[in-house]
CSV table of C-alpha atoms in Angstrom, one decimal:
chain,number,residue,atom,x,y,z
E,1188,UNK,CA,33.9,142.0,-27.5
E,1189,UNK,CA,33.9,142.7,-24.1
E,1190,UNK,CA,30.8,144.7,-21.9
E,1191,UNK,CA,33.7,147.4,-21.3
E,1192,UNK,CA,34.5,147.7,-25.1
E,1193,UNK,CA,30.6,147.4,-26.5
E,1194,UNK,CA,29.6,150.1,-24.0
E,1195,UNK,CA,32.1,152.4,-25.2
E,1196,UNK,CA,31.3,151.9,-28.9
E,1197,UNK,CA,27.9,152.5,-28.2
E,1198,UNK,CA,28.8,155.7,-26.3
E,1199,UNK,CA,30.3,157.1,-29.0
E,1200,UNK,CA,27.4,156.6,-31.1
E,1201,UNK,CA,25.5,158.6,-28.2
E,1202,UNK,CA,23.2,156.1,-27.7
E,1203,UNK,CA,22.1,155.8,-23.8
E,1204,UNK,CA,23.3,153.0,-21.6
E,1205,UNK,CA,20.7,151.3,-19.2
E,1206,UNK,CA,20.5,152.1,-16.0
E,1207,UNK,CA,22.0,149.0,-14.3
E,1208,UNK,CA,25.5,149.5,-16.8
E,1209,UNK,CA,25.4,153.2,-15.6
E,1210,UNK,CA,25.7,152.5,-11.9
E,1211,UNK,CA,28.8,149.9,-12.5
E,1212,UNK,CA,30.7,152.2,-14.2
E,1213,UNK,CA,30.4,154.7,-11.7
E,1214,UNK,CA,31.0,152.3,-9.0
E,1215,UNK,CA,34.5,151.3,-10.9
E,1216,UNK,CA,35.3,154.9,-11.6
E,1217,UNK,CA,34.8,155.1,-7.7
E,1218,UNK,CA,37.0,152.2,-6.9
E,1219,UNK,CA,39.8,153.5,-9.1
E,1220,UNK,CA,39.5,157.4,-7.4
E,1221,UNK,CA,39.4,156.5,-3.9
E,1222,UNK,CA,42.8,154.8,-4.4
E,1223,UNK,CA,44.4,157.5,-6.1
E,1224,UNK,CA,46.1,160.8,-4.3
E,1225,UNK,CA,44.8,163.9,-4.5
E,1226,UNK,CA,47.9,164.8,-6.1
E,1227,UNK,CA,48.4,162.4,-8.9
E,1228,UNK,CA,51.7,161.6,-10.7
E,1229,UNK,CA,51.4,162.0,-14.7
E,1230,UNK,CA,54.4,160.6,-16.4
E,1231,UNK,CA,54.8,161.7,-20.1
E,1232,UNK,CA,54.2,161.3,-22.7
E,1233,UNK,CA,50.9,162.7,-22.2
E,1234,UNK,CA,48.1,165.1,-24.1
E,1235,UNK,CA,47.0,168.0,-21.8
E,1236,UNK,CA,43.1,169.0,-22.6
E,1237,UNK,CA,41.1,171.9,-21.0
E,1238,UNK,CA,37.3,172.2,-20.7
E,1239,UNK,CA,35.4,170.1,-23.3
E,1240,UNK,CA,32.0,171.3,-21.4
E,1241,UNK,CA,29.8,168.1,-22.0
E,1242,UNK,CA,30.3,168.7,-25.9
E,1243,UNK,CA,30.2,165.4,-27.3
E,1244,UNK,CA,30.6,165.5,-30.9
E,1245,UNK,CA,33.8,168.0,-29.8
E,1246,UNK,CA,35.0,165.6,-28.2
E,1247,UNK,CA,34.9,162.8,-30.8
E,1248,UNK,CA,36.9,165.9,-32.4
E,1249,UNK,CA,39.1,166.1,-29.7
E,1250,UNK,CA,40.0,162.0,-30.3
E,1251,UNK,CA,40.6,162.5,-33.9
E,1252,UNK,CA,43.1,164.8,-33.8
E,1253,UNK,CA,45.2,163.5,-30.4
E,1254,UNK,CA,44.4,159.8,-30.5
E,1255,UNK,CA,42.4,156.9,-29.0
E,1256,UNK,CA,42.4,155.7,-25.5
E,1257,UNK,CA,44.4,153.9,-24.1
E,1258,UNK,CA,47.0,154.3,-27.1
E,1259,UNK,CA,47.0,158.6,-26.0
E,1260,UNK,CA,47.8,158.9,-22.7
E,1261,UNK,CA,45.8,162.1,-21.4
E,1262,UNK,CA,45.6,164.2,-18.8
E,1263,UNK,CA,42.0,166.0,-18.5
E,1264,UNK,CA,42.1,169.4,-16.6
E,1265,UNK,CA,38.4,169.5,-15.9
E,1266,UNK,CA,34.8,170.8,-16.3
E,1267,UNK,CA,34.0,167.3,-18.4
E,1268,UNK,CA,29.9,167.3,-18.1
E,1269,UNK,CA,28.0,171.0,-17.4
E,1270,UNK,CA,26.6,172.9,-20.3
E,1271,UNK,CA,26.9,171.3,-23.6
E,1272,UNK,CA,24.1,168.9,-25.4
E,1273,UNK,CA,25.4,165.8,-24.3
E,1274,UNK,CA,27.2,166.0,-20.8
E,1275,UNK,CA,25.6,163.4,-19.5
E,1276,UNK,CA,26.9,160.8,-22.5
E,1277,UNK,CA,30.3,163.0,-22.1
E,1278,UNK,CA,30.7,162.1,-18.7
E,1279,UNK,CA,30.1,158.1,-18.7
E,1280,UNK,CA,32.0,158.0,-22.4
E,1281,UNK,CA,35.0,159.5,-20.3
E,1282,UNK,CA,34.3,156.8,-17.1
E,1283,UNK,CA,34.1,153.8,-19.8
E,1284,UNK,CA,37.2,154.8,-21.4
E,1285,UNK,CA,39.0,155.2,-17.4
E,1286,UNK,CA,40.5,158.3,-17.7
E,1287,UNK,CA,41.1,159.5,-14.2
E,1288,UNK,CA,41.0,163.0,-12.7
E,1289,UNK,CA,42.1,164.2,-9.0
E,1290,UNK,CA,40.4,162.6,-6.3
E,1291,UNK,CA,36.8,162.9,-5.6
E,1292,UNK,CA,36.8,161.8,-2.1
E,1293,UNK,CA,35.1,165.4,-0.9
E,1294,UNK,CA,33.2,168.0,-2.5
E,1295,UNK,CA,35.1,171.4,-3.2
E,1296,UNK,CA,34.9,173.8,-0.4
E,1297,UNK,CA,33.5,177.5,-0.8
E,1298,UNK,CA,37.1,178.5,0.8
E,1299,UNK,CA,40.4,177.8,1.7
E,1300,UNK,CA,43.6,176.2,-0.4
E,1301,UNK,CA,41.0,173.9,-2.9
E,1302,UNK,CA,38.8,176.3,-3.8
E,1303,UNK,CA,41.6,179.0,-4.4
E,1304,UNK,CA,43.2,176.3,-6.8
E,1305,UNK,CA,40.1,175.7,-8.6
E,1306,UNK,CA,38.6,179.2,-9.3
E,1307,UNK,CA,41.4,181.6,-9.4
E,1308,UNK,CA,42.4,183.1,-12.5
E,1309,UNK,CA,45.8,184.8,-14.3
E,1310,UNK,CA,45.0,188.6,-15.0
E,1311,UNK,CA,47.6,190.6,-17.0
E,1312,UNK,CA,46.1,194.1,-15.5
E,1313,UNK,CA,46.5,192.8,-11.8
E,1314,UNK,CA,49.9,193.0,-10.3
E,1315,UNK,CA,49.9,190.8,-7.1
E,1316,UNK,CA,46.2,190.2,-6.2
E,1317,UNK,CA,42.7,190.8,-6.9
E,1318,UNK,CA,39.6,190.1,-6.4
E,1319,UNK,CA,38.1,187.7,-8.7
E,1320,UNK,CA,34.8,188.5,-10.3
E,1321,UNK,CA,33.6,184.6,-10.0
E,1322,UNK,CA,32.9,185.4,-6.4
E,1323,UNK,CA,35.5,182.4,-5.2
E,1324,UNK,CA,39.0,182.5,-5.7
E,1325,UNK,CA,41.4,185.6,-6.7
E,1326,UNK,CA,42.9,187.2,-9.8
E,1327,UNK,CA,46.6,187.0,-9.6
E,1328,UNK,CA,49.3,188.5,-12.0
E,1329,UNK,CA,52.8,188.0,-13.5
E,1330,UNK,CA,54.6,188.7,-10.3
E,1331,UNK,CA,52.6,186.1,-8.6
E,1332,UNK,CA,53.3,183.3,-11.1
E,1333,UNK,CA,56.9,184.3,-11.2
E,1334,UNK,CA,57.6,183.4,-7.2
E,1335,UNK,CA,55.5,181.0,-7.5
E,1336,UNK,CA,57.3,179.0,-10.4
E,1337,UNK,CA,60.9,180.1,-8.6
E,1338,UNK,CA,60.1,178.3,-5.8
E,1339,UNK,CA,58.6,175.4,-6.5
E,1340,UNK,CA,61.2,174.8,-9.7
E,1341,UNK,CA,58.8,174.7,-12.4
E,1342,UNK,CA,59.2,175.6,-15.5
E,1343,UNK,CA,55.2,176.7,-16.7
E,1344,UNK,CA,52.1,175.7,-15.4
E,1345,UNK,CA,49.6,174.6,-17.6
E,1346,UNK,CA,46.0,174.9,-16.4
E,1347,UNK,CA,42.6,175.6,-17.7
E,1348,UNK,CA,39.0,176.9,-17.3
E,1349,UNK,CA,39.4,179.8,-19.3
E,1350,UNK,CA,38.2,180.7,-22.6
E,1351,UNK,CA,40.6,181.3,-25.1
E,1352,UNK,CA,39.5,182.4,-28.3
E,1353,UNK,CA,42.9,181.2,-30.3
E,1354,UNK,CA,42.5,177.3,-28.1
E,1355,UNK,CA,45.5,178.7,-26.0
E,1356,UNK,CA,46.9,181.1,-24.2
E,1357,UNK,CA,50.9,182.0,-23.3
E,1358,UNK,CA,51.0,184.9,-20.2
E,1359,UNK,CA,53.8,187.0,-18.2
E,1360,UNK,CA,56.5,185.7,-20.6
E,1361,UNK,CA,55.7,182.0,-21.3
E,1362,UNK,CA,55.1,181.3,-17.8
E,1363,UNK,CA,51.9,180.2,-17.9
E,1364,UNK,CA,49.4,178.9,-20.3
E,1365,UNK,CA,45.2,178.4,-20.7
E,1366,UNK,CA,45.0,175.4,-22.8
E,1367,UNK,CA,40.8,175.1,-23.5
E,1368,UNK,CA,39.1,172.2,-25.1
E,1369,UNK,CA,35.8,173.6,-26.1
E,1370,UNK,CA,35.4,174.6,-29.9
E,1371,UNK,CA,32.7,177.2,-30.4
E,1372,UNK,CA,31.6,177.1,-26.5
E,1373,UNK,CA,28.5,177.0,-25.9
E,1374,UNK,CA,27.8,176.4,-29.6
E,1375,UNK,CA,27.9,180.3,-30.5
E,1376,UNK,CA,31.4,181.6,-29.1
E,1377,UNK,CA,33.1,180.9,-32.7
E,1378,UNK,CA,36.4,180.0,-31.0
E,1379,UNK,CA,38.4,177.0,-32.0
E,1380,UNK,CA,40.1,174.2,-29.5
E,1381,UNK,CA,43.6,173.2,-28.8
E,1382,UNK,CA,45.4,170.7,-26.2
E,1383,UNK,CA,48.7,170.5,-25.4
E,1384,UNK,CA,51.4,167.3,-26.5
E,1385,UNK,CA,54.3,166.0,-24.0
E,1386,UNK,CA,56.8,164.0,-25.8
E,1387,UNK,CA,58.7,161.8,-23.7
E,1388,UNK,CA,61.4,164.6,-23.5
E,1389,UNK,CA,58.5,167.0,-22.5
E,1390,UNK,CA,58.8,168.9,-26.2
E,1391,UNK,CA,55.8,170.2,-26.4
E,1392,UNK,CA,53.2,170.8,-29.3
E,1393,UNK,CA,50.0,172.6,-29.5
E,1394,UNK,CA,47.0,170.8,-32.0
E,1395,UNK,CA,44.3,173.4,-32.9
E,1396,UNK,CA,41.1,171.9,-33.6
E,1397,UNK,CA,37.5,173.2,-34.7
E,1398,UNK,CA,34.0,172.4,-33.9
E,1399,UNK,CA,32.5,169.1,-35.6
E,1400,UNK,CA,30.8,169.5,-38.6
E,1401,UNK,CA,26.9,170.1,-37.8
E,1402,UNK,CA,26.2,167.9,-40.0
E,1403,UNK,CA,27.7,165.0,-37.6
E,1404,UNK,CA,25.9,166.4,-34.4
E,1405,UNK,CA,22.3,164.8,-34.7
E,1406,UNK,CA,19.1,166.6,-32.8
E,1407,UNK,CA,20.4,168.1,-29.8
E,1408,UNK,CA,19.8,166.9,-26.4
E,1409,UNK,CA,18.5,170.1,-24.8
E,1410,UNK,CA,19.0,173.7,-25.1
E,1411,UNK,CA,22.3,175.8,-25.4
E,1412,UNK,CA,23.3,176.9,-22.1
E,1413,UNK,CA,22.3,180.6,-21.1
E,1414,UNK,CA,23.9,183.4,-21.7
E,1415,UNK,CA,25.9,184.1,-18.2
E,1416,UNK,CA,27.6,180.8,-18.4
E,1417,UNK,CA,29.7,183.0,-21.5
């Protein structure tokens, strides 16, 4: 068994790495961003997953029901490590098993085209745009995604960082969707999970999935996050 493969089986029994295996996973993970694009070409098949929110066991979930890496190909939308029990484990589990994600070279910017893209939100009661109550970003409605999706040729966009209470979310007439990775955020929402499959024709299915059984959880890292990250 390799370093690569040992680490990862011990990640997914959530025991802790040492220190000196930490640091040269994250020193791969940065070789393999800075060569990457900051927009990156995703070829399908693929499996499209929201938010998991540093919730471990969840995301053991999550594996069950689309696959194991590197036999899934999958496409992570973001917010991998804050909040949940185990982000720290969630994050180097995801490193070890190379998933990549957009480009890291910089930090996101309080304005301007990156933070737009990364806190602005769909809003069926907004037509145009709107302030966004995040405090970064805008609201946008149906009309917005419509011009949008016209001109660029696209058929939906498929994004995340939303909770959905149902795993996913269709808006302004199947033109875009929330898919969100989470079950039971923060450990009290009661909502289930979903992400999204491409088949190599771009058919696409949705797998609803719930929380792991508590039972399968262990003792809790820390506490659940506070209130206002709901």
């Amino acid at each position: 068994m390799s370093d690569l493969d040992r680490q990862i089986e011990q990640l997914k029994r959530c025991e802790p790495l040492k220190e000196s295996e930490v640091k040269a996973l994250c020193l791969k993970a940065m070789e393999i961003l800075v060569e990457e694009s900051n927009v990156q070409r995703v070829d399908a098949p693929v499996t499209i997953c929201g938010d998991i929110h540093g919730q471990f066991y969840d995301m053991k979930e999550l594996f069950k029901v689309g696959g194991d890496c590197p036999k899934t190909n999958y496409l992570f939308l973001g917010d991998f490590v804050d909040r949940g029990f185990y982000s720290v484990e969630t994050f180097l589990l995801l490193l070890a098993l190379k998933i990549r994600s957009i480009d890291r070279k910089q930090e996101v910017p309080h304005d301007g085209a990156m933070c737009d893209l990364l806190w602005s939100d769909p809003e069926e009661a907004v037509d145009g745009w709107g302030m966004s109550p995040r405090g970064a970003g805008y609201l946008f409605g149906g009309s917005v995604v419509t011009t949008f999706n016209h001109d660029n040729n696209i058929d939906y966009i498929c994004r995340a960082h939303q909770l959905v209470m149902e795993g996913y979310k269709w808006m302004f007439n199947h033109q875009i969707v929330t898919v969100w990775s989470a079950p039971n955020y923060c450990y009290r929402c009661g909502n289930v999970a979903a992400i999204l499959e491409l088949d190599e024709n771009l058919k696409r299915e949705f797998r609803v999935f719930q929380a792991a059984p508590q039972e399968a959880r262990g003792t809790p890292a820390k506490k659940p996050a506070p209130d206002y990250f709901l």
